[in-house]
CSV table of C-alpha atoms and ligand atoms in Angstrom, one decimal:
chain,number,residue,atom,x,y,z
B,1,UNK,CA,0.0,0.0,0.0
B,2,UNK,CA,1.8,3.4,-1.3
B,3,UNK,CA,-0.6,5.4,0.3
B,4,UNK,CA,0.7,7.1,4.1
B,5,UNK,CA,-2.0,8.7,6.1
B,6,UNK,CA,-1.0,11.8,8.5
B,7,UNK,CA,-3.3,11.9,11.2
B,8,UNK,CA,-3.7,13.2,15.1
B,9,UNK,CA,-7.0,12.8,17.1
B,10,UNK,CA,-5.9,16.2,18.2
B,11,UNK,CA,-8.0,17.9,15.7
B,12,UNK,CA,-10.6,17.9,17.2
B,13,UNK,CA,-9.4,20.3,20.3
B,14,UNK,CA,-10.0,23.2,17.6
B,15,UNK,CA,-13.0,24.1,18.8
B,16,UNK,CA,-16.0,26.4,17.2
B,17,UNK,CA,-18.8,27.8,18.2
B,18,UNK,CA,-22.2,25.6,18.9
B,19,UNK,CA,-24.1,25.2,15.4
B,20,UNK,CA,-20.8,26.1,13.2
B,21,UNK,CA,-20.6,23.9,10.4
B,22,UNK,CA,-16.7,23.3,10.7
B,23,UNK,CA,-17.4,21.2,13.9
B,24,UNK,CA,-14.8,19.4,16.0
B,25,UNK,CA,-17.6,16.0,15.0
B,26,UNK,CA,-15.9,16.3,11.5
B,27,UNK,CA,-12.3,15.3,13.4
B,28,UNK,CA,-14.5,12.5,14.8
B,29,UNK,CA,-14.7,11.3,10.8
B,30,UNK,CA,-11.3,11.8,10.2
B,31,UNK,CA,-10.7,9.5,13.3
B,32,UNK,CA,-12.7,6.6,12.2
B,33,UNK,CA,-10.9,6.7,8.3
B,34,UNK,CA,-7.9,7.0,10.0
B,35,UNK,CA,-8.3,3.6,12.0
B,36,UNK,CA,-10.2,2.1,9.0
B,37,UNK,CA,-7.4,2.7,7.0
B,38,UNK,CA,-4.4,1.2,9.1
B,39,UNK,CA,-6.6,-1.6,10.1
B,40,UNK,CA,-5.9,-2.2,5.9
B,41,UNK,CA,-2.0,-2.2,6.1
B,42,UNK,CA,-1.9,1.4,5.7
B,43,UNK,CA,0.7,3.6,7.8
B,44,UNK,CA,-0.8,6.1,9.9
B,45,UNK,CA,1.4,8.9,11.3
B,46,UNK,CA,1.3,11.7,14.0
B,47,UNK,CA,2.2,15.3,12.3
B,48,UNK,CA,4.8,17.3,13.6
B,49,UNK,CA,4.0,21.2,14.2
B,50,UNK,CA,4.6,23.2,11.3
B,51,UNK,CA,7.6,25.9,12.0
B,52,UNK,CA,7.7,29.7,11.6
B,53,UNK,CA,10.0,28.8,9.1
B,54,UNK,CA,8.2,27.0,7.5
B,55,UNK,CA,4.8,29.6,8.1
B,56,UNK,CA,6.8,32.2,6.8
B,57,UNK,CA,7.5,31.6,3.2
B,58,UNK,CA,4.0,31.9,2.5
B,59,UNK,CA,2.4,34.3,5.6
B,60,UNK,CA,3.8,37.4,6.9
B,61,UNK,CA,5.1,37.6,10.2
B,62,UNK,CA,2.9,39.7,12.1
B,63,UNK,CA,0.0,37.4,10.8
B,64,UNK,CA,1.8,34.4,12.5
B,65,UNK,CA,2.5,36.2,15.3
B,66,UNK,CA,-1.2,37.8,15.3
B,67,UNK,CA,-2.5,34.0,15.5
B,68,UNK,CA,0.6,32.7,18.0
B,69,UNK,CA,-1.5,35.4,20.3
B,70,UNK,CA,-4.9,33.5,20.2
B,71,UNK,CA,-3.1,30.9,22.0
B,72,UNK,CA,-5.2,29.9,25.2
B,73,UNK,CA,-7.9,32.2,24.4
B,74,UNK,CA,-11.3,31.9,22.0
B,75,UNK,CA,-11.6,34.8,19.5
B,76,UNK,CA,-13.4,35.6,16.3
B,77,UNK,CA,-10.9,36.4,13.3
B,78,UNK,CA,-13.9,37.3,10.9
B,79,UNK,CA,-17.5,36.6,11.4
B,80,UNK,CA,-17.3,32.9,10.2
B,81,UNK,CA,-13.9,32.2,11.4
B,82,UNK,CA,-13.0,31.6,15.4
B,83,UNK,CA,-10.2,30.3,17.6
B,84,UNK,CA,-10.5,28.2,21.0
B,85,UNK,CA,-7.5,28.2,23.1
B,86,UNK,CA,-5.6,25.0,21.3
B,87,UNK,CA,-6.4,26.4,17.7
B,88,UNK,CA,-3.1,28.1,17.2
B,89,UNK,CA,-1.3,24.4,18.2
B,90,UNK,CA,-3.9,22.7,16.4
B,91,UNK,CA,-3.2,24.6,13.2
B,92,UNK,CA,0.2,24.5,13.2
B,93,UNK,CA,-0.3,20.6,13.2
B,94,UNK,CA,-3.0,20.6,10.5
B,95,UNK,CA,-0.1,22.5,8.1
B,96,UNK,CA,2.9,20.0,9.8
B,97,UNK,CA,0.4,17.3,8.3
B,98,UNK,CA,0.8,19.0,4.6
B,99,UNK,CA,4.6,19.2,5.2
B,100,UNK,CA,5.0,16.1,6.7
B,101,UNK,CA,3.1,14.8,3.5
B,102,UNK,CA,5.6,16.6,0.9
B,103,UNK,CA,8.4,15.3,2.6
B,104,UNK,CA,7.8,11.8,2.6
B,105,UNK,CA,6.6,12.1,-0.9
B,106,UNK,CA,9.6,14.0,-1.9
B,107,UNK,CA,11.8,11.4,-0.5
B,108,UNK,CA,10.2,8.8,-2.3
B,109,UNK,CA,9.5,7.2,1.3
B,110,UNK,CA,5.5,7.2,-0.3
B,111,UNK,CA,4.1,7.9,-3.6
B,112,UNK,CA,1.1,9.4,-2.2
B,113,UNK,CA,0.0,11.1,1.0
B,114,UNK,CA,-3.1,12.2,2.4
B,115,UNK,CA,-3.3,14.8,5.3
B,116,UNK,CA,-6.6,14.5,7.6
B,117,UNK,CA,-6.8,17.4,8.8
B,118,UNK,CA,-9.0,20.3,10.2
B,119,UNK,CA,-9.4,23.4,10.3
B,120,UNK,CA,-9.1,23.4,6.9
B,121,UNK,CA,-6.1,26.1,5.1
B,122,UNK,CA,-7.1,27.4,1.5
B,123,UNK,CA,-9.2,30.4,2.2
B,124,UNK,CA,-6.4,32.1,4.6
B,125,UNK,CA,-4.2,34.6,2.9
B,126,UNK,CA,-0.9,36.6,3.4
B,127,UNK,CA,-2.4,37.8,6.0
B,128,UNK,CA,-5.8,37.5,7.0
B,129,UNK,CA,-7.8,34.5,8.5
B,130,UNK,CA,-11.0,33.7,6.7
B,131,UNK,CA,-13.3,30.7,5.7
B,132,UNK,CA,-12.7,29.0,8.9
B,133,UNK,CA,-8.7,28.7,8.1
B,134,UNK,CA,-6.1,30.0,9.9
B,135,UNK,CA,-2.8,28.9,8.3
B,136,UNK,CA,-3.2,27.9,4.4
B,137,UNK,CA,-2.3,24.2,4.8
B,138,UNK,CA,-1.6,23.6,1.5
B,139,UNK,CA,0.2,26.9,0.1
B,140,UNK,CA,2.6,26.0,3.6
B,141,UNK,CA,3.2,22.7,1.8
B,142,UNK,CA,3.9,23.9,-2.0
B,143,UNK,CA,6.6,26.2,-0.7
B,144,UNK,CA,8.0,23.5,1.3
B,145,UNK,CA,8.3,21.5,-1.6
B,146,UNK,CA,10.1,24.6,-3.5
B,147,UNK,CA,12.4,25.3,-0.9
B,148,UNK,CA,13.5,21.8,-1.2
B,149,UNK,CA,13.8,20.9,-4.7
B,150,UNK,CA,10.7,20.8,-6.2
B,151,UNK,CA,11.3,22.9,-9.7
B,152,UNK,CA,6.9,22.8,-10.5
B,153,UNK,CA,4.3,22.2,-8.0
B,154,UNK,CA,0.8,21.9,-9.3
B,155,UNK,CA,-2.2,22.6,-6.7
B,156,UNK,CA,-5.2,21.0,-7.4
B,157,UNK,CA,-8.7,22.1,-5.5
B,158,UNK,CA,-12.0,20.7,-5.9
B,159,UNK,CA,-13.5,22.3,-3.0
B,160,UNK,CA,-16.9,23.9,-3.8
B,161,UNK,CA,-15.3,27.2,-2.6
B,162,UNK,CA,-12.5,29.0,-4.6
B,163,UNK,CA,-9.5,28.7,-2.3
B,164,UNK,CA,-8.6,32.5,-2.6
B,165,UNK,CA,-5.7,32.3,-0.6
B,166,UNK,CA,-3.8,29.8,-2.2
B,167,UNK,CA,-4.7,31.3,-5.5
B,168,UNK,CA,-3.0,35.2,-4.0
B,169,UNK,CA,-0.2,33.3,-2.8
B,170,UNK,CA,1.1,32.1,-5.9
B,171,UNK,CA,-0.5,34.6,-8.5
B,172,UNK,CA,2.8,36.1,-9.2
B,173,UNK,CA,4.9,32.6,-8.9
B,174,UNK,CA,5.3,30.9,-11.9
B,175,UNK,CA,6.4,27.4,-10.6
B,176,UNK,CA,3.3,26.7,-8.4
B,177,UNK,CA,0.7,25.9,-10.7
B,178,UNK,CA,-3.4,26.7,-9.2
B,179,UNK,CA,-6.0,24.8,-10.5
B,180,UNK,CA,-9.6,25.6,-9.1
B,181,UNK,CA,-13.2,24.2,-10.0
B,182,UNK,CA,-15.5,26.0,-7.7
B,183,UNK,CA,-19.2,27.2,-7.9
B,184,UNK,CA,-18.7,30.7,-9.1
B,185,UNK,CA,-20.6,33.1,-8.0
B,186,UNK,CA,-20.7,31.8,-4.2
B,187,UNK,CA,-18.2,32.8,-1.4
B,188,UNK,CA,-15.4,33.7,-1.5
B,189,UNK,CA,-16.4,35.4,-4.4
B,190,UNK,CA,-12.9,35.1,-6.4
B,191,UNK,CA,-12.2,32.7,-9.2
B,192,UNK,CA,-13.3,34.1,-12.4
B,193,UNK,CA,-12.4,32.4,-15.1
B,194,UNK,CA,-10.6,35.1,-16.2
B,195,UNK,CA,-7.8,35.3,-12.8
B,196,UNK,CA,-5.1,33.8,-14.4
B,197,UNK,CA,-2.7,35.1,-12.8
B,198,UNK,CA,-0.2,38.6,-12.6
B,199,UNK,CA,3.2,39.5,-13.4
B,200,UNK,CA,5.4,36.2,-14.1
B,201,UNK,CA,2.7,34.5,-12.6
B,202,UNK,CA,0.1,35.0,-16.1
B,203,UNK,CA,-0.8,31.6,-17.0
B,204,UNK,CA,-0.3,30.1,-13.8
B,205,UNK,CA,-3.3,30.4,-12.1
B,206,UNK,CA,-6.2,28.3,-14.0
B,207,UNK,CA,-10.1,28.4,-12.6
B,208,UNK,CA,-13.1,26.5,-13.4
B,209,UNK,CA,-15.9,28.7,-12.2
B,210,UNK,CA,-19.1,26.3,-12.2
B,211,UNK,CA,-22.5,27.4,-11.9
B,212,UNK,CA,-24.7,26.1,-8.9
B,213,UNK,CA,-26.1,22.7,-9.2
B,214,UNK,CA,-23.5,21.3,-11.2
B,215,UNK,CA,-23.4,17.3,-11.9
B,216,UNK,CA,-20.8,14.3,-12.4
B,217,UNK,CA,-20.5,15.3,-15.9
B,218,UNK,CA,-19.8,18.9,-15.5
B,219,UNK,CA,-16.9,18.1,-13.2
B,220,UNK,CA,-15.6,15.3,-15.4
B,221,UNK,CA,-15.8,17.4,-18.5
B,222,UNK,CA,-13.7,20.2,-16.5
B,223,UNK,CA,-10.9,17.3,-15.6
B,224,UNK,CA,-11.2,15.4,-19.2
B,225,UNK,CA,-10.6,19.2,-21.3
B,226,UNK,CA,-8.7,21.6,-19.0
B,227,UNK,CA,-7.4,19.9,-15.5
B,228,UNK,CA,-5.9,16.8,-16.7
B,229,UNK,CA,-4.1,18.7,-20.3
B,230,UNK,CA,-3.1,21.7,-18.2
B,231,UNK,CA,-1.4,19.2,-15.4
B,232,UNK,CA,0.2,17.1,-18.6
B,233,UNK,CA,1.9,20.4,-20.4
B,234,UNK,CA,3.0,21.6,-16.8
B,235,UNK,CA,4.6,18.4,-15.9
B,236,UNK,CA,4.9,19.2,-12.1
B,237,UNK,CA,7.6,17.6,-9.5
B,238,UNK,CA,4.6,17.3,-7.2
B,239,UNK,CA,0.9,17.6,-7.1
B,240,UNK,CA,-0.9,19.0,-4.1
B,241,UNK,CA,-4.7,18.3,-3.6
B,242,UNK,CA,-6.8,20.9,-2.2
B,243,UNK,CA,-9.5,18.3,-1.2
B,244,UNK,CA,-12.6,19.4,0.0
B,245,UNK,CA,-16.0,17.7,-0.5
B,246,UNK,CA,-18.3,20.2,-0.3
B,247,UNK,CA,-19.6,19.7,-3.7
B,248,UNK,CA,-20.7,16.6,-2.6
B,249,UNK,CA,-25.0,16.7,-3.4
B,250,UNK,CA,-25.9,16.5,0.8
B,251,UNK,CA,-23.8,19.0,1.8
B,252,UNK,CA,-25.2,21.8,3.5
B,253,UNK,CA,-22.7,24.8,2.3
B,254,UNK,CA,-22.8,23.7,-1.4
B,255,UNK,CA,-25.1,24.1,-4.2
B,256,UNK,CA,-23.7,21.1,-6.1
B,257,UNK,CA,-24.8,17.8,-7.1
B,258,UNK,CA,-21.5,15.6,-6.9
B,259,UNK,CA,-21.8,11.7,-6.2
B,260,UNK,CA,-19.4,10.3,-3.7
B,261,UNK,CA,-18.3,7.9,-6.8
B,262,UNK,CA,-17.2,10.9,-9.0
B,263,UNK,CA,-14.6,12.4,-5.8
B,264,UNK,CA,-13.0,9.1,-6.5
B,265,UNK,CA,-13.0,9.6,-9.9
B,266,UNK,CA,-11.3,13.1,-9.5
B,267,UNK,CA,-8.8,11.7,-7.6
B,268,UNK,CA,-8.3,8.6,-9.6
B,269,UNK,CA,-7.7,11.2,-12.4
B,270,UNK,CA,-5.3,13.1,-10.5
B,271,UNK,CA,-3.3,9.9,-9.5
B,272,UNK,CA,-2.6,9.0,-13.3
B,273,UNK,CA,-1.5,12.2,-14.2
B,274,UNK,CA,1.1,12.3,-10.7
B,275,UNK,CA,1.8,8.6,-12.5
B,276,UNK,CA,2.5,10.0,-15.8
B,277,UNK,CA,4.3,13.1,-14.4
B,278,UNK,CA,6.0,13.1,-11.4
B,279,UNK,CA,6.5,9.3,-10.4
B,280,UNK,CA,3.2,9.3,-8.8
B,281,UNK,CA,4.1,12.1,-6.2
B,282,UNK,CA,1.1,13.1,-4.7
B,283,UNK,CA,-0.4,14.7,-1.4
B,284,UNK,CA,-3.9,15.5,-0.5
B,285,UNK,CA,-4.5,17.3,1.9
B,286,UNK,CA,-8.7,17.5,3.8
B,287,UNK,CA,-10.6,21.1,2.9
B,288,UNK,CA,-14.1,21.4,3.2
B,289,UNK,CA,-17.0,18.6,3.8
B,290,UNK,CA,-19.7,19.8,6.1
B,291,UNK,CA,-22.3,16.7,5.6
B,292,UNK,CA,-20.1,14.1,7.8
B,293,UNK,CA,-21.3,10.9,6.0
B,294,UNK,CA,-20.7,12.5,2.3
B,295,UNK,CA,-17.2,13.5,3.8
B,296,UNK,CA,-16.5,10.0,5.3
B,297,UNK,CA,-17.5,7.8,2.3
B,298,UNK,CA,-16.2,10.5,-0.2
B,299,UNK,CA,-12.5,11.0,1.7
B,300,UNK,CA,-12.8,6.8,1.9
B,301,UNK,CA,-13.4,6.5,-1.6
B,302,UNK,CA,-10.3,9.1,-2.5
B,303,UNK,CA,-8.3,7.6,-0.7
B,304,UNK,CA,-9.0,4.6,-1.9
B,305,UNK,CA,-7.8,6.4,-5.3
B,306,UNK,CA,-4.9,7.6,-4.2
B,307,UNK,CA,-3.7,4.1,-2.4
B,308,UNK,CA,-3.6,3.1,-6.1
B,309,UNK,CA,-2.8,0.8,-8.6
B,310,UNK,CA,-3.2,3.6,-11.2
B,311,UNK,CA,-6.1,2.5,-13.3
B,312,UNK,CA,-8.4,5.0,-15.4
B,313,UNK,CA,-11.1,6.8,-13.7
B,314,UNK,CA,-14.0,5.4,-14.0
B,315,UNK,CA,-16.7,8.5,-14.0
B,316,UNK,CA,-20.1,7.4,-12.8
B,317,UNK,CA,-23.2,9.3,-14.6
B,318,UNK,CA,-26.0,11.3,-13.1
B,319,UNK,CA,-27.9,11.3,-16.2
B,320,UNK,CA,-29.0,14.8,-15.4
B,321,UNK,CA,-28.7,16.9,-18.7
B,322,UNK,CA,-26.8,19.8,-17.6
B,323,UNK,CA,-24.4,22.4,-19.4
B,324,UNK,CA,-22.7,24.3,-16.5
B,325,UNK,CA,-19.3,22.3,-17.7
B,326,UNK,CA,-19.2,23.5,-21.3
B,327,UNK,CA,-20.1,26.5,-19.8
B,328,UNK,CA,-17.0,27.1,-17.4
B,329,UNK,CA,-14.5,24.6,-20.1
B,330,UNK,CA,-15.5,27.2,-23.2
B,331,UNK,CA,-15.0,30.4,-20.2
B,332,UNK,CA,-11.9,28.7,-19.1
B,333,UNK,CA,-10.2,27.8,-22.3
B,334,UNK,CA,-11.0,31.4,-23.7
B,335,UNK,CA,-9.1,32.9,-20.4
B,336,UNK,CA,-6.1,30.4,-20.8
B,337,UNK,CA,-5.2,29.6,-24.3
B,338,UNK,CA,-2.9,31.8,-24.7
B,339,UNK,CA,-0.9,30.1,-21.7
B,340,UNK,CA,-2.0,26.8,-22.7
B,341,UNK,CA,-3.6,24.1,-25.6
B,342,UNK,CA,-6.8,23.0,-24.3
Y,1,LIG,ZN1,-15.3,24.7,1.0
């Protein structure tokens, strides 16, 4: 089994208010797939805190040092975003996870990795908690992977919310590669089609804005014409899986109508192109996922992708008509062809 899980029950000490949907219930999920998983031969392993180092390549330091302060205190960041007193240590474990990952992977210890983690990372920016995230998990993890070899990193996130975090990180950088498919317009309110990126960075950032009540098919149309090409001309050193399943058709926060089979799919997809690219080097790392049995079986099932063997995705149908995916693909590839062939 190629596939190492990074896991602490300690995720669920980040505690929210009563009612909030990213609940410390949703570490209790994380638990269970966790023991599931070694209970299948898997390796399950504690993260390490992340380091200021490590914080600081992609946040500024009065923002780290802004959330070191919540320490033993509940506060509110924004009005959807809150701290209990072990947030700040919890956080810095939930981006150790996502390092921790990127390492093994990068050593070739693991071909794939899959951080179970909350609160979840890709909403936070430079500076500025948002989203329920307080340290962007992922973005922590690309630069790690930079700062120790990695020439391309290729972030891929299926949340049902833009990650506008990880997208601002990077905008300018043109080795960290953002790919987004998001309902568009919802909150945050960023990923047009037509963000691709600034400076050095044009190009680089790629977004699949998808209408509400979007289907299987949508989403494998956007992998199938833009994800999967895009990934395959950019030929990363590492891919990075913004994994949320908020898109998932019971969740509460989405408007979507995603199956638990086609989250497997995705990442099935995502596998064989880390196959084809980057010797299978891939790290996932949990988002969003507010309807805790559509994030159990869903994270199950992609997990279950990324543990491998490498076969083709096999996309299951809705048979709802729908044209919200040749509606964001013909949006998209208008935005990017100059950058790429789609
Ligand atoms: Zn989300």
């Amino acid at each position: 089994m190629s596939v190492i899980l990074i896991h602490t029950d300690r995720f669920a000490e980040h505690q929210t208010p009563p009612g909030h949907p990213e609940r410390p219930e949703r570490a209790e999920v994380l638990d269970a797939l966790a023991a599931r998983w070694r209970e299948r031969g898997s390796e399950v392993v504690a993260p390490r805190a992340a380091s200021r180092e490590q914080l600081l390549r992609v946040h500024d330091g009065d923002y780290v040092r802004r959330i070191s302060e919540t320490a033993g205190r509940a506060t509110a960041l924004d009005p959807d975003t809150y701290t209990s007193p072990e947030s700040y240590e919890i956080a810095l474990l939930a981006a150790g996870a996502c390092v921790d990952g990127v390492e093994r992977v990068m050593a070739n210890a693991h071909e794939a990795a899959c951080a179970l983690v909350r609160p979840p990372g890709h909403h936070a920016e430079r500076s500025r908690a948002m989203g329920f995230c307080l340290f962007n998990n992922v973005a922590v993890a690309a630069a790690h992977a930079r700062s120790n070899g990695a020439r391309r990193v290729a972030i891929v996130d299926f949340d049902v919310h833009h990650g506008n975090g990880t997208q601002h990180i990077f905008e300018a950088d043109p080795h960290v590669l953002y790919v987004s498919t998001h309902q568009y317009p919802y909150y945050p309110g960023t990923g047009a089609a037509e963000e691709v990126g600034r400076d050095a960075g044009r190009g680089f950032t790629v977004n699949l804005p998808l209408e509400v009540g979007a289907v299987d098919e949508d989403y494998q149309l956007a992998f199938s014409r833009i994800i999967v090409p895009v990934l395959r001309q950019f030929e990363p050193d590492l891919l990075i899986v913004s994994a949320g399943f908020d898109a998932h058709e019971r969740d509460p926060l989405g408007g979507m109508r995603v199956s638990t089979a086609a989250f497997a799919a995705m990442m099935r997809d995502l596998r064989a192109v880390a196959d084809e690219c980057c010797r299978g080097r891939i790290v996932a790392a949990v988002e969003g996922g507010y309807d805790l049995h559509a994030l159990g079986t869903s994270l199950d099932g992609a997990i279950d992708a990324l543990a491998g063997p490498a076969q083709p995705a096999e996309w299951p149908a809705s048979g709802i008509h729908s044209s919200r995916g040749e509606a964001a693909v013909a949006a998209t590839s208008a935005a990017i062809r100059a950058f790429w062939r789609v």
